[in-house]
């Protein structure tokens, strides 16, 4: 990782003259906002340059403040599965806006969105709305502890569940990218009840349950990981997770903040055929506005205040604009499922990247699940399967940076870290993918030299 200013030879400086307004905006932001950004994932620290500042977005396109256009492959890190400013979502927000922006009191729309979530997600019988994925997962962990009366939880290295203290242990996403998987400020007391295991290790799971068994409140995981780059679970791992948690009365909690409504309408759990006890949602469920949710078995959810005694609250929880955007997005996904299209363009993108990498001898491991994908740049000629954080961390971040800047300069906005997945939207066309693959071909050819 490098936070050093770019050197003249760094790929970040290719065509920097096209982003002079972004450069000035970043300088101004840095004087007022720590690091110049309101979330580190967007800071470009891992690719050694300065972030692009945006003016607007439409469908699959982003426009920066220097008027450069980019095909968008992050979709606000996941929420924009329909593309930006989908007319149905805009109309729903405008209608809600005409009535009021926040009441701090219940609305019927919240119940309607709850009905849609319960109908969509196999494990969810009751659901509580919050304002972000972090809040959802933090609240879910508290609930699992309150429900079981136990304190310890298991998470997996490289999985990221937002920035609640007890989950900032061996965390992925920008925590891993920027070198602080265990953040200063998280006390040893908080972290000691979080056990960290390697993802996909059935053996480690059995060992942990043999040792801590009935003291485990929850096992929390991304059922398909997006936050150390894309990593898929093995069938054996998922089976072991479900069987062991069931046997020990431990709550199995899926963090579907990224995968919910994306890998299928019912999320990764529908796609993989595994039903957890609790599920956390964010991103798509809010249609691009701040909304998260956690839900699951009714007997567990009934422990949340005021039905039960586990405290969780929020002034803007179930905010009417966010609920309207979420309902409009879910309605589109249900009535006009984009999943076959996303699968088709995802498969084409993956195949094209493989072809170019092989043609130019660029060693990569490519992982994809539906509309999420990562190209891991590797050191040696033999591909090393990326199955967990240790194998993801073998990636060559400098090569990823070269790829990232090469794509950006050709008008393709990719994740600014090796350890984030890219996201496709329903708005991406087959022609967009071909244009992206033409850029990939050029960039890989350059990397081979
Ligand atoms: N959860 C997003 C992808 N890892 C990052 C969002 C952020 O931290 O800004």
GROMACS .gro file of C-alpha atoms and ligand atoms in nm:
model
  458
    1UNK     CA    1   0.000   0.000   0.000
    2UNK     CA    2   0.121   0.348  -0.072
    3UNK     CA    3  -0.017   0.681   0.041
    4UNK     CA    4   0.287   0.862  -0.096
    5UNK     CA    5   0.232   1.130  -0.360
    6UNK     CA    6   0.259   0.988  -0.711
    7UNK     CA    7   0.599   0.997  -0.874
    8UNK     CA    8   0.628   1.127  -1.232
    9UNK     CA    9   0.665   0.772  -1.363
   10UNK     CA   10   0.369   0.633  -1.175
   11UNK     CA   11   0.077   0.512  -1.386
   12UNK     CA   12  -0.148   0.742  -1.179
   13UNK     CA   13   0.008   1.035  -1.359
   14UNK     CA   14  -0.090   0.916  -1.704
   15UNK     CA   15  -0.320   1.185  -1.841
   16UNK     CA   16  -0.342   1.354  -1.500
   17UNK     CA   17  -0.386   1.673  -1.703
   18UNK     CA   18  -0.735   1.548  -1.788
   19UNK     CA   19  -0.831   1.561  -1.421
   20UNK     CA   20  -0.710   1.904  -1.309
   21UNK     CA   21  -1.042   1.999  -1.148
   22UNK     CA   22  -1.045   1.675  -0.951
   23UNK     CA   23  -0.691   1.752  -0.839
   24UNK     CA   24  -0.797   2.096  -0.710
   25UNK     CA   25  -1.113   1.957  -0.548
   26UNK     CA   26  -0.910   1.692  -0.365
   27UNK     CA   27  -0.664   1.952  -0.234
   28UNK     CA   28  -0.952   2.160  -0.099
   29UNK     CA   29  -1.126   1.855   0.051
   30UNK     CA   30  -0.807   1.744   0.224
   31UNK     CA   31  -0.788   2.070   0.417
   32UNK     CA   32  -1.131   2.006   0.569
   33UNK     CA   33  -1.206   1.632   0.557
   34UNK     CA   34  -0.960   1.370   0.692
   35UNK     CA   35  -0.779   1.234   0.387
   36UNK     CA   36  -1.016   1.437   0.169
   37UNK     CA   37  -1.283   1.164   0.160
   38UNK     CA   38  -1.578   1.057   0.371
   39UNK     CA   39  -1.494   0.687   0.338
   40UNK     CA   40  -1.147   0.545   0.280
   41UNK     CA   41  -1.253   0.292   0.014
   42UNK     CA   42  -1.283   0.577  -0.237
   43UNK     CA   43  -0.947   0.742  -0.160
   44UNK     CA   44  -0.737   0.567  -0.431
   45UNK     CA   45  -0.465   0.509  -0.166
   46UNK     CA   46  -0.415   0.151  -0.282
   47UNK     CA   47  -0.354   0.249  -0.643
   48UNK     CA   48  -0.124   0.538  -0.561
   49UNK     CA   49  -0.305   0.843  -0.689
   50UNK     CA   50  -0.580   1.092  -0.626
   51UNK     CA   51  -0.953   1.021  -0.635
   52UNK     CA   52  -1.172   1.139  -0.918
   53UNK     CA   53  -1.450   1.377  -0.811
   54UNK     CA   54  -1.786   1.323  -0.979
   55UNK     CA   55  -2.051   1.559  -1.102
   56UNK     CA   56  -2.326   1.324  -1.211
   57UNK     CA   57  -2.425   0.975  -1.315
   58UNK     CA   58  -2.677   0.830  -1.560
   59UNK     CA   59  -2.749   0.460  -1.613
   60UNK     CA   60  -2.406   0.292  -1.654
   61UNK     CA   61  -2.216   0.619  -1.695
   62UNK     CA   62  -2.028   0.848  -1.457
   63UNK     CA   63  -1.918   1.203  -1.543
   64UNK     CA   64  -1.639   1.366  -1.344
   65UNK     CA   65  -1.600   1.737  -1.270
   66UNK     CA   66  -1.352   1.769  -1.559
   67UNK     CA   67  -1.629   1.633  -1.788
   68UNK     CA   68  -1.460   1.296  -1.849
   69UNK     CA   69  -1.706   1.009  -1.893
   70UNK     CA   70  -1.651   0.659  -1.756
   71UNK     CA   71  -1.833   0.330  -1.778
   72UNK     CA   72  -1.907   0.260  -1.412
   73UNK     CA   73  -1.795  -0.077  -1.274
   74UNK     CA   74  -1.849  -0.004  -0.904
   75UNK     CA   75  -2.211   0.118  -0.900
   76UNK     CA   76  -2.155   0.305  -0.571
   77UNK     CA   77  -1.999  -0.021  -0.439
   78UNK     CA   78  -2.308  -0.221  -0.515
   79UNK     CA   79  -2.639  -0.039  -0.471
   80UNK     CA   80  -2.689   0.074  -0.831
   81UNK     CA   81  -2.793  -0.260  -0.979
   82UNK     CA   82  -3.042  -0.084  -1.206
   83UNK     CA   83  -2.787   0.178  -1.308
   84UNK     CA   84  -2.793   0.538  -1.194
   85UNK     CA   85  -3.111   0.744  -1.181
   86UNK     CA   86  -3.343   0.469  -1.302
   87UNK     CA   87  -3.666   0.652  -1.395
   88UNK     CA   88  -3.884   0.438  -1.165
   89UNK     CA   89  -3.654   0.504  -0.869
   90UNK     CA   90  -3.634   0.877  -0.938
   91UNK     CA   91  -4.014   0.898  -0.966
   92UNK     CA   92  -4.062   0.711  -0.639
   93UNK     CA   93  -3.820   0.941  -0.454
   94UNK     CA   94  -3.989   1.249  -0.599
   95UNK     CA   95  -4.331   1.126  -0.491
   96UNK     CA   96  -4.209   1.056  -0.138
   97UNK     CA   97  -4.028   1.390  -0.127
   98UNK     CA   98  -4.348   1.575  -0.206
   99UNK     CA   99  -4.494   1.444   0.120
  100UNK     CA  100  -4.203   1.486   0.362
  101UNK     CA  101  -3.843   1.384   0.423
  102UNK     CA  102  -3.856   1.236   0.773
  103UNK     CA  103  -4.124   1.188   1.038
  104UNK     CA  104  -3.954   1.001   1.321
  105UNK     CA  105  -4.277   0.802   1.328
  106UNK     CA  106  -4.407   0.495   1.145
  107UNK     CA  107  -4.529   0.497   0.785
  108UNK     CA  108  -4.721   0.232   0.591
  109UNK     CA  109  -4.444   0.226   0.330
  110UNK     CA  110  -4.205   0.069   0.585
  111UNK     CA  111  -4.443  -0.224   0.628
  112UNK     CA  112  -4.477  -0.257   0.250
  113UNK     CA  113  -4.098  -0.271   0.211
  114UNK     CA  114  -4.083  -0.523   0.498
  115UNK     CA  115  -4.338  -0.737   0.311
  116UNK     CA  116  -4.123  -0.725  -0.002
  117UNK     CA  117  -3.808  -0.822   0.190
  118UNK     CA  118  -3.981  -1.110   0.369
  119UNK     CA  119  -4.124  -1.236   0.040
  120UNK     CA  120  -3.785  -1.215  -0.131
  121UNK     CA  121  -3.527  -1.343   0.118
  122UNK     CA  122  -3.575  -1.708   0.220
  123UNK     CA  123  -3.451  -1.675   0.580
  124UNK     CA  124  -3.634  -1.356   0.674
  125UNK     CA  125  -3.962  -1.380   0.865
  126UNK     CA  126  -3.934  -1.043   1.037
  127UNK     CA  127  -3.711  -0.747   0.955
  128UNK     CA  128  -3.595  -0.422   1.119
  129UNK     CA  129  -3.481  -0.124   0.908
  130UNK     CA  130  -3.176   0.085   0.990
  131UNK     CA  131  -2.968   0.338   0.794
  132UNK     CA  132  -2.660   0.145   0.677
  133UNK     CA  133  -2.507  -0.198   0.636
  134UNK     CA  134  -2.273  -0.126   0.927
  135UNK     CA  135  -2.569  -0.058   1.154
  136UNK     CA  136  -2.750  -0.369   1.033
  137UNK     CA  137  -2.460  -0.600   1.106
  138UNK     CA  138  -2.367  -0.436   1.436
  139UNK     CA  139  -2.730  -0.472   1.547
  140UNK     CA  140  -2.747  -0.831   1.426
  141UNK     CA  141  -2.445  -0.926   1.637
  142UNK     CA  142  -2.600  -0.764   1.945
  143UNK     CA  143  -2.922  -0.949   1.878
  144UNK     CA  144  -2.745  -1.283   1.838
  145UNK     CA  145  -2.571  -1.226   2.171
  146UNK     CA  146  -2.892  -1.115   2.342
  147UNK     CA  147  -3.085  -1.410   2.202
  148UNK     CA  148  -2.830  -1.677   2.293
  149UNK     CA  149  -2.696  -1.520   2.613
  150UNK     CA  150  -2.347  -1.595   2.479
  151UNK     CA  151  -2.063  -1.357   2.401
  152UNK     CA  152  -1.819  -1.500   2.147
  153UNK     CA  153  -1.863  -1.469   1.772
  154UNK     CA  154  -1.673  -1.611   1.478
  155UNK     CA  155  -1.586  -1.403   1.174
  156UNK     CA  156  -1.355  -1.483   0.885
  157UNK     CA  157  -1.031  -1.308   0.787
  158UNK     CA  158  -1.081  -1.069   0.498
  159UNK     CA  159  -1.459  -1.053   0.542
  160UNK     CA  160  -1.580  -0.699   0.605
  161UNK     CA  161  -1.895  -0.625   0.800
  162UNK     CA  162  -1.881  -0.248   0.836
  163UNK     CA  163  -1.697  -0.056   1.102
  164UNK     CA  164  -1.850  -0.165   1.433
  165UNK     CA  165  -1.570  -0.220   1.687
  166UNK     CA  166  -1.622  -0.592   1.740
  167UNK     CA  167  -1.608  -0.656   1.365
  168UNK     CA  168  -1.297  -0.451   1.283
  169UNK     CA  169  -1.078  -0.752   1.341
  170UNK     CA  170  -0.893  -0.895   1.041
  171UNK     CA  171  -1.136  -0.692   0.833
  172UNK     CA  172  -1.138  -0.673   0.455
  173UNK     CA  173  -1.232  -0.385   0.221
  174UNK     CA  174  -1.049  -0.058   0.287
  175UNK     CA  175  -0.936  -0.183   0.629
  176UNK     CA  176  -0.724  -0.448   0.454
  177UNK     CA  177  -0.644  -0.230   0.154
  178UNK     CA  178  -0.506   0.050   0.366
  179UNK     CA  179  -0.328  -0.176   0.612
  180UNK     CA  180  -0.544  -0.144   0.926
  181UNK     CA  181  -0.736  -0.473   0.947
  182UNK     CA  182  -0.730  -0.421   1.325
  183UNK     CA  183  -0.802  -0.054   1.379
  184UNK     CA  184  -0.649   0.158   1.654
  185UNK     CA  185  -0.931   0.251   1.890
  186UNK     CA  186  -1.074  -0.100   1.906
  187UNK     CA  187  -1.005  -0.217   2.259
  188UNK     CA  188  -0.857  -0.556   2.336
  189UNK     CA  189  -1.165  -0.622   2.550
  190UNK     CA  190  -1.395  -0.566   2.253
  191UNK     CA  191  -1.187  -0.774   2.015
  192UNK     CA  192  -1.131  -1.068   2.248
  193UNK     CA  193  -1.479  -1.206   2.191
  194UNK     CA  194  -1.432  -1.206   1.813
  195UNK     CA  195  -1.263  -1.523   1.691
  196UNK     CA  196  -1.113  -1.501   1.343
  197UNK     CA  197  -1.090  -1.807   1.120
  198UNK     CA  198  -0.966  -1.858   0.764
  199UNK     CA  199  -1.250  -1.851   0.509
  200UNK     CA  200  -1.329  -2.183   0.344
  201UNK     CA  201  -1.152  -2.389   0.613
  202UNK     CA  202  -1.378  -2.670   0.732
  203UNK     CA  203  -1.102  -2.790   0.963
  204UNK     CA  204  -1.068  -2.453   1.139
  205UNK     CA  205  -1.444  -2.442   1.190
  206UNK     CA  206  -1.450  -2.786   1.348
  207UNK     CA  207  -1.158  -2.691   1.574
  208UNK     CA  208  -1.326  -2.369   1.687
  209UNK     CA  209  -1.655  -2.543   1.767
  210UNK     CA  210  -1.470  -2.823   1.946
  211UNK     CA  211  -1.300  -2.564   2.162
  212UNK     CA  212  -1.568  -2.300   2.218
  213UNK     CA  213  -1.881  -2.491   2.115
  214UNK     CA  214  -2.167  -2.372   2.328
  215UNK     CA  215  -2.007  -2.034   2.405
  216UNK     CA  216  -2.052  -1.916   2.044
  217UNK     CA  217  -2.332  -1.667   1.992
  218UNK     CA  218  -2.292  -1.630   1.617
  219UNK     CA  219  -2.097  -1.719   1.308
  220UNK     CA  220  -2.096  -1.420   1.075
  221UNK     CA  221  -1.984  -1.440   0.715
  222UNK     CA  222  -2.019  -1.300   0.367
  223UNK     CA  223  -2.173  -1.602   0.191
  224UNK     CA  224  -1.988  -1.489  -0.122
  225UNK     CA  225  -1.710  -1.252  -0.022
  226UNK     CA  226  -1.680  -0.918  -0.200
  227UNK     CA  227  -1.449  -0.743   0.041
  228UNK     CA  228  -1.116  -0.918  -0.020
  229UNK     CA  229  -1.185  -0.919  -0.389
  230UNK     CA  230  -1.440  -1.180  -0.488
  231UNK     CA  231  -1.401  -1.515  -0.315
  232UNK     CA  232  -1.657  -1.793  -0.346
  233UNK     CA  233  -1.732  -2.043  -0.069
  234UNK     CA  234  -1.688  -2.416  -0.117
  235UNK     CA  235  -1.996  -2.634  -0.076
  236UNK     CA  236  -1.823  -2.824   0.204
  237UNK     CA  237  -1.752  -2.500   0.393
  238UNK     CA  238  -2.112  -2.379   0.371
  239UNK     CA  239  -2.244  -2.719   0.473
  240UNK     CA  240  -2.013  -2.730   0.776
  241UNK     CA  241  -2.108  -2.378   0.880
  242UNK     CA  242  -2.478  -2.461   0.870
  243UNK     CA  243  -2.448  -2.798   1.043
  244UNK     CA  244  -2.218  -2.682   1.323
  245UNK     CA  245  -2.419  -2.370   1.405
  246UNK     CA  246  -2.740  -2.570   1.406
  247UNK     CA  247  -2.593  -2.838   1.629
  248UNK     CA  248  -2.457  -2.589   1.884
  249UNK     CA  249  -2.750  -2.346   1.891
  250UNK     CA  250  -2.528  -2.075   1.741
  251UNK     CA  251  -2.689  -1.809   1.524
  252UNK     CA  252  -2.576  -1.829   1.161
  253UNK     CA  253  -2.570  -1.477   1.025
  254UNK     CA  254  -2.516  -1.400   0.657
  255UNK     CA  255  -2.390  -1.054   0.572
  256UNK     CA  256  -2.571  -0.999   0.244
  257UNK     CA  257  -2.509  -0.624   0.232
  258UNK     CA  258  -2.334  -0.674  -0.103
  259UNK     CA  259  -2.496  -0.993  -0.227
  260UNK     CA  260  -2.858  -0.932  -0.123
  261UNK     CA  261  -3.085  -0.884  -0.428
  262UNK     CA  262  -2.770  -0.904  -0.644
  263UNK     CA  263  -2.666  -1.267  -0.680
  264UNK     CA  264  -3.036  -1.355  -0.703
  265UNK     CA  265  -3.353  -1.172  -0.599
  266UNK     CA  266  -3.333  -1.370  -0.274
  267UNK     CA  267  -2.959  -1.303  -0.244
  268UNK     CA  268  -2.670  -1.544  -0.208
  269UNK     CA  269  -2.877  -1.769   0.022
  270UNK     CA  270  -3.127  -1.830  -0.259
  271UNK     CA  271  -2.849  -1.889  -0.510
  272UNK     CA  272  -2.652  -2.120  -0.281
  273UNK     CA  273  -2.948  -2.296  -0.122
  274UNK     CA  274  -2.837  -2.235   0.238
  275UNK     CA  275  -3.074  -2.072   0.486
  276UNK     CA  276  -2.913  -1.871   0.768
  277UNK     CA  277  -3.087  -1.765   1.090
  278UNK     CA  278  -3.023  -1.393   1.047
  279UNK     CA  279  -2.940  -1.186   0.738
  280UNK     CA  280  -2.809  -0.833   0.709
  281UNK     CA  281  -2.889  -0.614   0.411
  282UNK     CA  282  -2.777  -0.276   0.278
  283UNK     CA  283  -2.687  -0.119  -0.056
  284UNK     CA  284  -2.953  -0.244  -0.305
  285UNK     CA  285  -3.229  -0.258  -0.042
  286UNK     CA  286  -3.207   0.123  -0.022
  287UNK     CA  287  -3.197   0.178  -0.398
  288UNK     CA  288  -2.898   0.413  -0.369
  289UNK     CA  289  -3.017   0.595  -0.056
  290UNK     CA  290  -2.900   0.517   0.299
  291UNK     CA  291  -3.091   0.215   0.423
  292UNK     CA  292  -2.992  -0.113   0.581
  293UNK     CA  293  -3.193  -0.393   0.735
  294UNK     CA  294  -3.151  -0.703   0.947
  295UNK     CA  295  -3.396  -0.984   0.967
  296UNK     CA  296  -3.446  -1.355   1.011
  297UNK     CA  297  -3.629  -1.609   1.221
  298UNK     CA  298  -3.924  -1.452   1.399
  299UNK     CA  299  -3.831  -1.613   1.733
  300UNK     CA  300  -3.495  -1.434   1.716
  301UNK     CA  301  -3.625  -1.103   1.578
  302UNK     CA  302  -3.889  -1.087   1.852
  303UNK     CA  303  -3.604  -1.017   2.095
  304UNK     CA  304  -3.554  -0.670   1.942
  305UNK     CA  305  -3.692  -0.378   2.148
  306UNK     CA  306  -3.981  -0.301   2.191
  307UNK     CA  307  -4.096  -0.659   2.116
  308UNK     CA  308  -3.807  -0.785   2.328
  309UNK     CA  309  -3.520  -0.639   2.526
  310UNK     CA  310  -3.229  -0.608   2.279
  311UNK     CA  311  -3.186  -0.234   2.221
  312UNK     CA  312  -3.152  -0.079   1.877
  313UNK     CA  313  -3.290   0.252   1.754
  314UNK     CA  314  -3.243   0.530   1.496
  315UNK     CA  315  -3.401   0.867   1.416
  316UNK     CA  316  -3.374   0.809   1.040
  317UNK     CA  317  -3.445   0.435   1.045
  318UNK     CA  318  -3.700   0.356   0.775
  319UNK     CA  319  -3.653   0.701   0.624
  320UNK     CA  320  -3.935   0.763   0.374
  321UNK     CA  321  -3.710   0.863   0.081
  322UNK     CA  322  -3.484   0.561   0.129
  323UNK     CA  323  -3.782   0.329   0.170
  324UNK     CA  324  -3.935   0.465  -0.152
  325UNK     CA  325  -3.608   0.416  -0.344
  326UNK     CA  326  -3.571   0.065  -0.203
  327UNK     CA  327  -3.926  -0.037  -0.290
  328UNK     CA  328  -3.896   0.098  -0.643
  329UNK     CA  329  -3.566  -0.086  -0.693
  330UNK     CA  330  -3.699  -0.415  -0.555
  331UNK     CA  331  -4.013  -0.381  -0.764
  332UNK     CA  332  -3.804  -0.346  -1.080
  333UNK     CA  333  -3.589  -0.644  -0.983
  334UNK     CA  334  -3.895  -0.857  -0.912
  335UNK     CA  335  -4.100  -0.753  -1.216
  336UNK     CA  336  -3.813  -0.735  -1.467
  337UNK     CA  337  -3.543  -0.967  -1.332
  338UNK     CA  338  -3.206  -0.858  -1.473
  339UNK     CA  339  -3.029  -1.169  -1.348
  340UNK     CA  340  -3.001  -1.361  -1.678
  341UNK     CA  341  -2.863  -1.048  -1.847
  342UNK     CA  342  -2.619  -0.988  -1.560
  343UNK     CA  343  -2.505  -1.350  -1.580
  344UNK     CA  344  -2.454  -1.328  -1.956
  345UNK     CA  345  -2.254  -1.004  -1.957
  346UNK     CA  346  -2.061  -1.122  -1.650
  347UNK     CA  347  -1.965  -1.444  -1.826
  348UNK     CA  348  -1.856  -1.251  -2.137
  349UNK     CA  349  -1.647  -1.009  -1.929
  350UNK     CA  350  -1.482  -1.297  -1.747
  351UNK     CA  351  -1.411  -1.491  -2.065
  352UNK     CA  352  -1.268  -1.188  -2.243
  353UNK     CA  353  -1.039  -1.104  -1.952
  354UNK     CA  354  -0.916  -1.464  -1.942
  355UNK     CA  355  -0.843  -1.459  -2.315
  356UNK     CA  356  -0.644  -1.134  -2.299
  357UNK     CA  357  -0.453  -1.243  -1.988
  358UNK     CA  358  -0.355  -1.572  -2.153
  359UNK     CA  359  -0.264  -1.405  -2.482
  360UNK     CA  360  -0.026  -1.164  -2.312
  361UNK     CA  361   0.104  -1.393  -2.038
  362UNK     CA  362  -0.037  -1.183  -1.755
  363UNK     CA  363  -0.076  -1.417  -1.454
  364UNK     CA  364  -0.422  -1.375  -1.305
  365UNK     CA  365  -0.682  -1.556  -1.098
  366UNK     CA  366  -1.028  -1.447  -1.205
  367UNK     CA  367  -1.321  -1.504  -0.971
  368UNK     CA  368  -1.681  -1.425  -1.060
  369UNK     CA  369  -2.024  -1.490  -0.918
  370UNK     CA  370  -2.307  -1.341  -1.125
  371UNK     CA  371  -2.253  -0.967  -1.154
  372UNK     CA  372  -1.956  -0.950  -0.914
  373UNK     CA  373  -1.603  -1.021  -1.030
  374UNK     CA  374  -1.235  -0.969  -0.941
  375UNK     CA  375  -0.920  -1.007  -1.148
  376UNK     CA  376  -0.646  -1.096  -0.900
  377UNK     CA  377  -0.301  -1.013  -1.039
  378UNK     CA  378  -0.050  -1.274  -0.933
  379UNK     CA  379   0.324  -1.313  -0.917
  380UNK     CA  380   0.406  -1.648  -1.074
  381UNK     CA  381   0.306  -1.822  -1.397
  382UNK     CA  382   0.098  -2.088  -1.219
  383UNK     CA  383  -0.236  -1.953  -1.093
  384UNK     CA  384  -0.287  -1.976  -0.718
  385UNK     CA  385  -0.657  -2.030  -0.639
  386UNK     CA  386  -0.783  -1.746  -0.422
  387UNK     CA  387  -0.987  -1.912  -0.148
  388UNK     CA  388  -0.921  -1.698   0.160
  389UNK     CA  389  -0.743  -1.387   0.283
  390UNK     CA  390  -0.396  -1.546   0.281
  391UNK     CA  391  -0.423  -1.637  -0.086
  392UNK     CA  392  -0.588  -1.306  -0.178
  393UNK     CA  393  -0.304  -1.121  -0.005
  394UNK     CA  394  -0.049  -1.284  -0.239
  395UNK     CA  395  -0.179  -1.054  -0.513
  396UNK     CA  396   0.048  -0.802  -0.680
  397UNK     CA  397  -0.104  -0.465  -0.586
  398UNK     CA  398   0.136  -0.274  -0.814
  399UNK     CA  399   0.012  -0.471  -1.115
  400UNK     CA  400  -0.345  -0.403  -1.009
  401UNK     CA  401  -0.264  -0.031  -0.994
  402UNK     CA  402  -0.127  -0.042  -1.348
  403UNK     CA  403  -0.446  -0.216  -1.462
  404UNK     CA  404  -0.667   0.031  -1.274
  405UNK     CA  405  -0.505   0.344  -1.419
  406UNK     CA  406  -0.489   0.194  -1.767
  407UNK     CA  407  -0.862   0.129  -1.752
  408UNK     CA  408  -0.942   0.468  -1.599
  409UNK     CA  409  -0.751   0.649  -1.872
  410UNK     CA  410  -0.956   0.456  -2.128
  411UNK     CA  411  -1.284   0.559  -1.961
  412UNK     CA  412  -1.359   0.256  -1.744
  413UNK     CA  413  -1.403   0.313  -1.370
  414UNK     CA  414  -1.292  -0.004  -1.190
  415UNK     CA  415  -1.263  -0.063  -0.812
  416UNK     CA  416  -0.966   0.136  -0.682
  417UNK     CA  417  -0.830  -0.162  -0.490
  418UNK     CA  418  -0.730  -0.519  -0.563
  419UNK     CA  419  -0.940  -0.615  -0.262
  420UNK     CA  420  -1.279  -0.496  -0.385
  421UNK     CA  421  -1.512  -0.664  -0.634
  422UNK     CA  422  -1.645  -0.494  -0.946
  423UNK     CA  423  -2.022  -0.468  -0.992
  424UNK     CA  424  -2.222  -0.487  -1.314
  425UNK     CA  425  -2.561  -0.322  -1.353
  426UNK     CA  426  -2.867  -0.402  -1.560
  427UNK     CA  427  -2.786  -0.088  -1.760
  428UNK     CA  428  -2.458  -0.230  -1.894
  429UNK     CA  429  -2.499  -0.349  -2.252
  430UNK     CA  430  -2.318  -0.616  -2.448
  431UNK     CA  431  -2.155  -0.333  -2.645
  432UNK     CA  432  -2.028  -0.179  -2.319
  433UNK     CA  433  -1.865  -0.508  -2.226
  434UNK     CA  434  -1.699  -0.534  -2.569
  435UNK     CA  435  -1.566  -0.182  -2.534
  436UNK     CA  436  -1.432  -0.265  -2.188
  437UNK     CA  437  -1.270  -0.582  -2.319
  438UNK     CA  438  -1.099  -0.382  -2.594
  439UNK     CA  439  -0.951  -0.162  -2.321
  440UNK     CA  440  -0.853  -0.469  -2.114
  441UNK     CA  441  -0.675  -0.610  -2.420
  442UNK     CA  442  -0.473  -0.290  -2.462
  443UNK     CA  443  -0.388  -0.267  -2.094
  444UNK     CA  444  -0.284  -0.635  -2.069
  445UNK     CA  445  -0.074  -0.597  -2.384
  446UNK     CA  446   0.103  -0.305  -2.220
  447UNK     CA  447   0.158  -0.504  -1.899
  448UNK     CA  448   0.321  -0.786  -2.093
  449UNK     CA  449   0.598  -0.561  -2.224
  450LIG     N1  450  -1.849  -0.164   0.153
  450LIG     C1  451  -1.789  -0.103   0.037
  450LIG     C2  452  -1.711  -0.200  -0.040
  450LIG     N2  453  -1.617  -0.271   0.034
  450LIG     C3  454  -1.705   0.012   0.070
  450LIG     C4  455  -1.786   0.126   0.104
  450LIG     C5  456  -1.699   0.224   0.171
  450LIG     O1  457  -1.628   0.184   0.264
  450LIG     O2  458  -1.701   0.338   0.125
   0.00000   0.00000   0.00000
